[in-house]
Amino acid sequence: MRPAPRTLRRAVAGLTVALLATAVGCAPQPEEKATASPSGTAGDTCAKGKLATRTSGTLTIATDEPAYEPWFKGGKPASGEGFESAVAYAVAEQLGYDKSAVVWQSVPFNKAFAPGVKTFDFDINQVSISDERKKAVDFSSGYYDVRQAVIALKGSKAAGAKSIADLKGLKLGAQVGTTSLDYIDDVVKPTAAAAVYAKNDQAKSALKNGQVDAIVTDLPTAFYITAAEVTDARIVGQFANEGGTPEQFGLVLDKGSALTPCVTNAVDTLRENGTLARIEQRWLADAVDAPVLK
């Protein structure tokens, strides 16, 4: 705001307190608050069912293809079955959109959080929240606390690993751009470079064919792989979260999206009212504790 002329300032000297109060109201928000609500507060942008979505009256949600279990059942994101499908529709309902107003879009995992304008309102695809990714996109608050796990064929040397040190001499693999790959590179630090795959399906095939000794995925996916897809494999163990802060999956939004505070409020409400816990119990109940590799 421009300073008032001197004569005018004298004339309104009696209103100093009111002007100061107004100035405080106009002051910039602290940086962390601005980051949480990039385009305003939830109250003035989050009218239920009337958000500034890509298509008016419609909520466009993206995920990768194929859509894996237990996150999506039968490879069908629109079914409402599977943990992430159920979470997506719960968030949509909280935002004021019923199932008929939700449109699904296929977006490769790595592209979801790459720089550039997004074609979706939010993406749900086991994307871990990280400071590096926040440079290119917005995230909601976390909807799932996750651990990473190691899978190896039964009876193999890798299957007998009891510690991180036991993994260092093995050939390990993971999907590109994932926290799973980060754990191989930054936590295990193996002597051989990790094998990197565009899709988890390719990593699973490499494990079955003996091209790698073990692969790393999130824990629920590891339980599903060993129970239904590579049944001669077992979970060797899981990694402890680094730094004391749990790794969390978050919904991905365009950088500076006006929807970010709305979606975050929706996720927070679902956590507080127990909805996320109920969805997790239904779809991820088999993802119980596995030995922790230290």
One Martini backbone bead per residue (centre of mass of N, CA, C, O) as a GRO file, in nm:
protein
  294
    1MET     BB    1   0.098   0.034   0.020
    2ARG     BB    2   0.062   0.362   0.004
    3PRO     BB    3   0.143   0.650   0.127
    4ALA     BB    4   0.006   0.910   0.262
    5PRO     BB    5  -0.037   1.215   0.263
    6ARG     BB    6   0.045   1.444   0.497
    7THR     BB    7  -0.234   1.582   0.528
    8LEU     BB    8  -0.391   1.318   0.562
    9ARG     BB    9  -0.243   1.208   0.810
   10ARG     BB   10  -0.339   1.437   0.994
   11ALA     BB   11  -0.649   1.392   0.957
   12VAL     BB   12  -0.606   1.065   1.056
   13ALA     BB   13  -0.470   1.035   1.337
   14GLY     BB   14  -0.716   0.907   1.501
   15LEU     BB   15  -0.680   0.621   1.310
   16THR     BB   16  -0.420   0.457   1.374
   17VAL     BB   17  -0.521   0.193   1.496
   18ALA     BB   18  -0.689   0.100   1.257
   19LEU     BB   19  -0.459   0.100   1.048
   20LEU     BB   20  -0.281  -0.106   1.193
   21ALA     BB   21  -0.482  -0.336   1.183
   22THR     BB   22  -0.495  -0.347   0.876
   23ALA     BB   23  -0.195  -0.396   0.824
   24VAL     BB   24  -0.186  -0.669   0.965
   25GLY     BB   25  -0.396  -0.804   0.774
   26CYS     BB   26  -0.192  -0.748   0.514
   27ALA     BB   27   0.017  -0.916   0.600
   28PRO     BB   28   0.227  -1.148   0.557
   29GLN     BB   29   0.263  -1.465   0.579
   30PRO     BB   30   0.414  -1.706   0.688
   31GLU     BB   31   0.580  -1.928   0.503
   32GLU     BB   32   0.446  -2.196   0.608
   33LYS     BB   33   0.157  -2.100   0.559
   34ALA     BB   34   0.177  -2.046   0.256
   35THR     BB   35   0.245  -2.340   0.183
   36ALA     BB   36  -0.018  -2.472   0.292
   37SER     BB   37  -0.175  -2.201   0.143
   38PRO     BB   38  -0.115  -2.090  -0.165
   39SER     BB   39  -0.442  -1.974  -0.241
   40GLY     BB   40  -0.543  -1.964   0.044
   41THR     BB   41  -0.796  -2.039   0.235
   42ALA     BB   42  -1.025  -2.276   0.293
   43GLY     BB   43  -1.276  -2.092   0.343
   44ASP     BB   44  -1.253  -1.928   0.041
   45THR     BB   45  -1.220  -2.221  -0.159
   46CYS     BB   46  -1.414  -2.481  -0.017
   47ALA     BB   47  -1.675  -2.522  -0.153
   48LYS     BB   48  -1.885  -2.765  -0.182
   49GLY     BB   49  -1.865  -2.866  -0.519
   50LYS     BB   50  -1.701  -2.557  -0.593
   51LEU     BB   51  -1.437  -2.594  -0.711
   52ALA     BB   52  -1.131  -2.515  -0.891
   53THR     BB   53  -1.145  -2.717  -1.126
   54ARG     BB   54  -1.067  -2.831  -1.431
   55THR     BB   55  -1.373  -2.925  -1.414
   56SER     BB   56  -1.672  -2.830  -1.373
   57GLY     BB   57  -1.810  -3.050  -1.131
   58THR     BB   58  -1.522  -3.200  -1.140
   59LEU     BB   59  -1.306  -3.471  -1.033
   60THR     BB   60  -0.962  -3.518  -1.104
   61ILE     BB   61  -0.803  -3.839  -1.092
   62ALA     BB   62  -0.481  -3.982  -1.048
   63THR     BB   63  -0.297  -4.269  -1.190
   64ASP     BB   64  -0.149  -4.545  -1.252
   65GLU     BB   65  -0.043  -4.788  -1.517
   66PRO     BB   66  -0.094  -5.009  -1.338
   67ALA     BB   67  -0.314  -5.088  -1.066
   68TYR     BB   68  -0.224  -5.189  -0.761
   69GLU     BB   69  -0.212  -5.413  -0.526
   70PRO     BB   70  -0.394  -5.290  -0.249
   71TRP     BB   71  -0.479  -5.007  -0.379
   72PHE     BB   72  -0.614  -5.166  -0.629
   73LYS     BB   73  -0.876  -5.346  -0.750
   74GLY     BB   74  -0.828  -5.505  -1.049
   75GLY     BB   75  -0.717  -5.232  -1.188
   76LYS     BB   76  -0.969  -5.034  -1.065
   77PRO     BB   77  -1.004  -4.718  -0.958
   78ALA     BB   78  -1.334  -4.677  -0.990
   79SER     BB   79  -1.444  -4.897  -0.773
   80GLY     BB   80  -1.353  -4.836  -0.454
   81GLU     BB   81  -1.130  -5.058  -0.443
   82GLY     BB   82  -0.903  -5.021  -0.228
   83PHE     BB   83  -0.728  -4.803  -0.059
   84GLU     BB   84  -0.694  -4.557  -0.267
   85SER     BB   85  -0.977  -4.557  -0.379
   86ALA     BB   86  -1.119  -4.508  -0.107
   87VAL     BB   87  -0.974  -4.245  -0.038
   88ALA     BB   88  -1.052  -4.080  -0.287
   89TYR     BB   89  -1.364  -4.091  -0.230
   90ALA     BB   90  -1.351  -3.967   0.053
   91VAL     BB   91  -1.235  -3.697  -0.038
   92ALA     BB   92  -1.452  -3.624  -0.242
   93GLU     BB   93  -1.685  -3.617  -0.037
   94GLN     BB   94  -1.559  -3.397   0.143
   95LEU     BB   95  -1.564  -3.190  -0.116
   96GLY     BB   96  -1.859  -3.261  -0.272
   97TYR     BB   97  -1.814  -3.544  -0.439
   98ASP     BB   98  -1.942  -3.779  -0.607
   99LYS     BB   99  -1.881  -4.055  -0.790
  100SER     BB  100  -2.001  -3.926  -1.063
  101ALA     BB  101  -1.777  -3.669  -1.033
  102VAL     BB  102  -1.551  -3.878  -1.101
  103VAL     BB  103  -1.234  -3.870  -1.274
  104TRP     BB  104  -1.008  -4.076  -1.440
  105GLN     BB  105  -0.641  -4.081  -1.470
  106SER     BB  106  -0.350  -4.151  -1.655
  107VAL     BB  107  -0.031  -4.141  -1.467
  108PRO     BB  108   0.278  -4.158  -1.436
  109PHE     BB  109   0.456  -4.164  -1.160
  110ASN     BB  110   0.691  -3.956  -1.235
  111LYS     BB  111   0.495  -3.732  -1.359
  112ALA     BB  112   0.328  -3.637  -1.112
  113PHE     BB  113   0.613  -3.484  -0.976
  114ALA     BB  114   0.680  -3.319  -1.205
  115PRO     BB  115   0.736  -3.059  -1.367
  116GLY     BB  116   0.441  -2.890  -1.425
  117VAL     BB  117   0.144  -2.890  -1.552
  118LYS     BB  118  -0.157  -3.027  -1.461
  119THR     BB  119  -0.439  -3.258  -1.549
  120PHE     BB  120  -0.509  -3.264  -1.244
  121ASP     BB  121  -0.617  -3.232  -0.916
  122PHE     BB  122  -0.526  -3.529  -0.813
  123ASP     BB  123  -0.281  -3.763  -0.692
  124ILE     BB  124  -0.283  -4.135  -0.641
  125ASN     BB  125   0.051  -4.320  -0.588
  126GLN     BB  126   0.255  -4.368  -0.360
  127VAL     BB  127   0.357  -4.071  -0.273
  128SER     BB  128   0.618  -3.938  -0.125
  129ILE     BB  129   0.697  -3.705   0.095
  130SER     BB  130   0.915  -3.429  -0.011
  131ASP     BB  131   1.122  -3.165  -0.046
  132GLU     BB  132   1.199  -3.211  -0.340
  133ARG     BB  133   0.904  -3.241  -0.455
  134LYS     BB  134   0.801  -2.956  -0.344
  135LYS     BB  135   0.936  -2.790  -0.579
  136ALA     BB  136   0.700  -2.897  -0.800
  137VAL     BB  137   0.480  -2.964  -0.574
  138ASP     BB  138   0.198  -3.044  -0.406
  139PHE     BB  139   0.077  -3.147  -0.078
  140SER     BB  140  -0.078  -3.318   0.125
  141SER     BB  141  -0.143  -3.466   0.375
  142GLY     BB  142  -0.106  -3.759   0.520
  143TYR     BB  143  -0.265  -4.095   0.453
  144TYR     BB  144   0.016  -4.271   0.498
  145ASP     BB  145   0.213  -4.483   0.684
  146VAL     BB  146   0.544  -4.596   0.580
  147ARG     BB  147   0.727  -4.884   0.476
  148GLN     BB  148   1.013  -5.052   0.380
  149ALA     BB  149   1.084  -5.352   0.178
  150VAL     BB  150   1.222  -5.686   0.149
  151ILE     BB  151   1.253  -5.910  -0.135
  152ALA     BB  152   1.285  -6.274  -0.160
  153LEU     BB  153   1.374  -6.577  -0.236
  154LYS     BB  154   1.337  -6.867  -0.127
  155GLY     BB  155   1.656  -6.990  -0.016
  156SER     BB  156   1.818  -6.752  -0.041
  157LYS     BB  157   2.058  -6.543   0.061
  158ALA     BB  158   1.871  -6.296   0.096
  159ALA     BB  159   1.656  -6.436   0.286
  160GLY     BB  160   1.889  -6.439   0.532
  161ALA     BB  161   1.873  -6.157   0.607
  162LYS     BB  162   1.930  -5.940   0.917
  163SER     BB  163   2.070  -5.688   0.775
  164ILE     BB  164   2.209  -5.431   0.609
  165ALA     BB  165   2.488  -5.562   0.573
  166ASP     BB  166   2.367  -5.820   0.419
  167LEU     BB  167   2.289  -5.633   0.153
  168LYS     BB  168   2.551  -5.503   0.021
  169GLY     BB  169   2.629  -5.772  -0.173
  170LEU     BB  170   2.370  -5.719  -0.334
  171LYS     BB  171   2.125  -5.733  -0.584
  172LEU     BB  172   1.921  -5.452  -0.627
  173GLY     BB  173   1.569  -5.348  -0.670
  174ALA     BB  174   1.368  -5.076  -0.833
  175GLN     BB  175   1.171  -4.822  -0.880
  176VAL     BB  176   1.159  -4.539  -1.028
  177GLY     BB  177   1.139  -4.259  -0.807
  178THR     BB  178   1.158  -4.404  -0.534
  179THR     BB  179   1.199  -4.472  -0.203
  180SER     BB  180   1.312  -4.751  -0.245
  181LEU     BB  181   1.564  -4.653  -0.400
  182ASP     BB  182   1.671  -4.467  -0.178
  183TYR     BB  183   1.727  -4.695   0.029
  184ILE     BB  184   1.943  -4.830  -0.132
  185ASP     BB  185   2.138  -4.580  -0.175
  186ASP     BB  186   2.126  -4.447   0.140
  187VAL     BB  187   2.123  -4.711   0.333
  188VAL     BB  188   2.267  -4.958   0.208
  189LYS     BB  189   2.493  -4.919   0.000
  190PRO     BB  190   2.581  -5.093  -0.232
  191THR     BB  191   2.830  -5.227  -0.430
  192ALA     BB  192   2.599  -5.246  -0.631
  193ALA     BB  193   2.410  -5.119  -0.845
  194ALA     BB  194   2.102  -5.053  -0.892
  195ALA     BB  195   1.816  -5.173  -1.021
  196VAL     BB  196   1.611  -5.008  -1.270
  197TYR     BB  197   1.250  -4.955  -1.297
  198ALA     BB  198   0.955  -4.848  -1.440
  199LYS     BB  199   0.824  -5.107  -1.302
  200ASN     BB  200   0.723  -5.342  -1.078
  201ASP     BB  201   0.689  -5.575  -1.277
  202GLN     BB  202   0.990  -5.577  -1.361
  203ALA     BB  203   1.104  -5.638  -1.081
  204LYS     BB  204   0.960  -5.909  -1.041
  205SER     BB  205   1.081  -6.051  -1.287
  206ALA     BB  206   1.377  -6.024  -1.197
  207LEU     BB  207   1.345  -6.197  -0.948
  208LYS     BB  208   1.237  -6.459  -1.082
  209ASN     BB  209   1.502  -6.461  -1.293
  210GLY     BB  210   1.770  -6.371  -1.121
  211GLN     BB  211   1.871  -6.060  -1.172
  212VAL     BB  212   1.802  -6.039  -0.868
  213ASP     BB  213   1.804  -6.081  -0.520
  214ALA     BB  214   1.631  -5.810  -0.462
  215ILE     BB  215   1.350  -5.613  -0.355
  216VAL     BB  216   1.193  -5.284  -0.322
  217THR     BB  217   0.909  -5.196  -0.118
  218ASP     BB  218   0.637  -5.146   0.013
  219LEU     BB  219   0.484  -5.329   0.252
  220PRO     BB  220   0.202  -5.393   0.130
  221THR     BB  221   0.315  -5.483  -0.144
  222ALA     BB  222   0.489  -5.713  -0.032
  223PHE     BB  223   0.253  -5.883   0.073
  224TYR     BB  224   0.114  -5.919  -0.200
  225ILE     BB  225   0.340  -6.044  -0.367
  226THR     BB  226   0.390  -6.297  -0.170
  227ALA     BB  227   0.079  -6.397  -0.181
  228ALA     BB  228   0.002  -6.358  -0.523
  229GLU     BB  229   0.271  -6.337  -0.731
  230VAL     BB  230   0.541  -6.435  -0.547
  231THR     BB  231   0.520  -6.723  -0.367
  232ASP     BB  232   0.852  -6.783  -0.358
  233ALA     BB  233   0.848  -6.540  -0.167
  234ARG     BB  234   0.987  -6.310   0.084
  235ILE     BB  235   1.005  -6.123   0.371
  236VAL     BB  236   1.289  -6.007   0.515
  237GLY     BB  237   1.221  -5.689   0.570
  238GLN     BB  238   1.234  -5.375   0.737
  239PHE     BB  239   1.259  -5.034   0.756
  240ALA     BB  240   1.344  -4.782   0.928
  241ASN     BB  241   1.279  -4.475   0.992
  242GLU     BB  242   1.419  -4.182   0.907
  243GLY     BB  243   1.464  -3.934   1.160
  244GLY     BB  244   1.163  -4.006   1.305
  245THR     BB  245   1.001  -3.952   1.046
  246PRO     BB  246   0.743  -4.046   0.881
  247GLU     BB  247   0.657  -4.192   0.608
  248GLN     BB  248   0.445  -4.040   0.352
  249PHE     BB  249   0.156  -4.032   0.185
  250GLY     BB  250   0.049  -3.809  -0.082
  251LEU     BB  251  -0.126  -3.580  -0.240
  252VAL     BB  252  -0.104  -3.454  -0.569
  253LEU     BB  253  -0.033  -3.116  -0.675
  254ASP     BB  254  -0.021  -2.836  -0.801
  255LYS     BB  255   0.166  -2.571  -0.795
  256GLY     BB  256  -0.031  -2.354  -0.610
  257SER     BB  257  -0.292  -2.476  -0.545
  258ALA     BB  258  -0.618  -2.403  -0.437
  259LEU     BB  259  -0.671  -2.712  -0.333
  260THR     BB  260  -0.473  -2.785  -0.106
  261PRO     BB  261  -0.631  -2.697   0.156
  262CYS     BB  262  -0.880  -2.871   0.095
  263VAL     BB  263  -0.743  -3.151   0.083
  264THR     BB  264  -0.607  -3.138   0.357
  265ASN     BB  265  -0.866  -3.110   0.523
  266ALA     BB  266  -0.986  -3.376   0.433
  267VAL     BB  267  -0.764  -3.563   0.540
  268ASP     BB  268  -0.772  -3.467   0.835
  269THR     BB  269  -1.066  -3.550   0.885
  270LEU     BB  270  -1.029  -3.857   0.819
  271ARG     BB  271  -0.832  -3.902   1.050
  272GLU     BB  272  -0.999  -3.788   1.296
  273ASN     BB  273  -1.272  -3.977   1.230
  274GLY     BB  274  -1.141  -4.277   1.128
  275THR     BB  275  -1.148  -4.345   0.820
  276LEU     BB  276  -0.857  -4.427   0.754
  277ALA     BB  277  -0.844  -4.662   0.955
  278ARG     BB  278  -1.074  -4.828   0.826
  279ILE     BB  279  -0.950  -4.858   0.546
  280GLU     BB  280  -0.689  -4.992   0.638
  281GLN     BB  281  -0.817  -5.240   0.776
  282ARG     BB  282  -0.953  -5.352   0.518
  283TRP     BB  283  -0.692  -5.337   0.297
  284LEU     BB  284  -0.417  -5.362   0.518
  285ALA     BB  285  -0.421  -5.599   0.735
  286ASP     BB  286  -0.173  -5.781   0.620
  287ALA     BB  287   0.028  -5.539   0.703
  288VAL     BB  288   0.231  -5.647   0.904
  289ASP     BB  289   0.482  -5.715   1.079
  290ALA     BB  290   0.830  -5.692   1.023
  291PRO     BB  291   1.140  -5.723   1.030
  292VAL     BB  292   1.402  -5.518   1.138
  293LEU     BB  293   1.651  -5.353   0.966
  294LYS     BB  294   2.001  -5.267   1.103
   0.00000   0.00000   0.00000
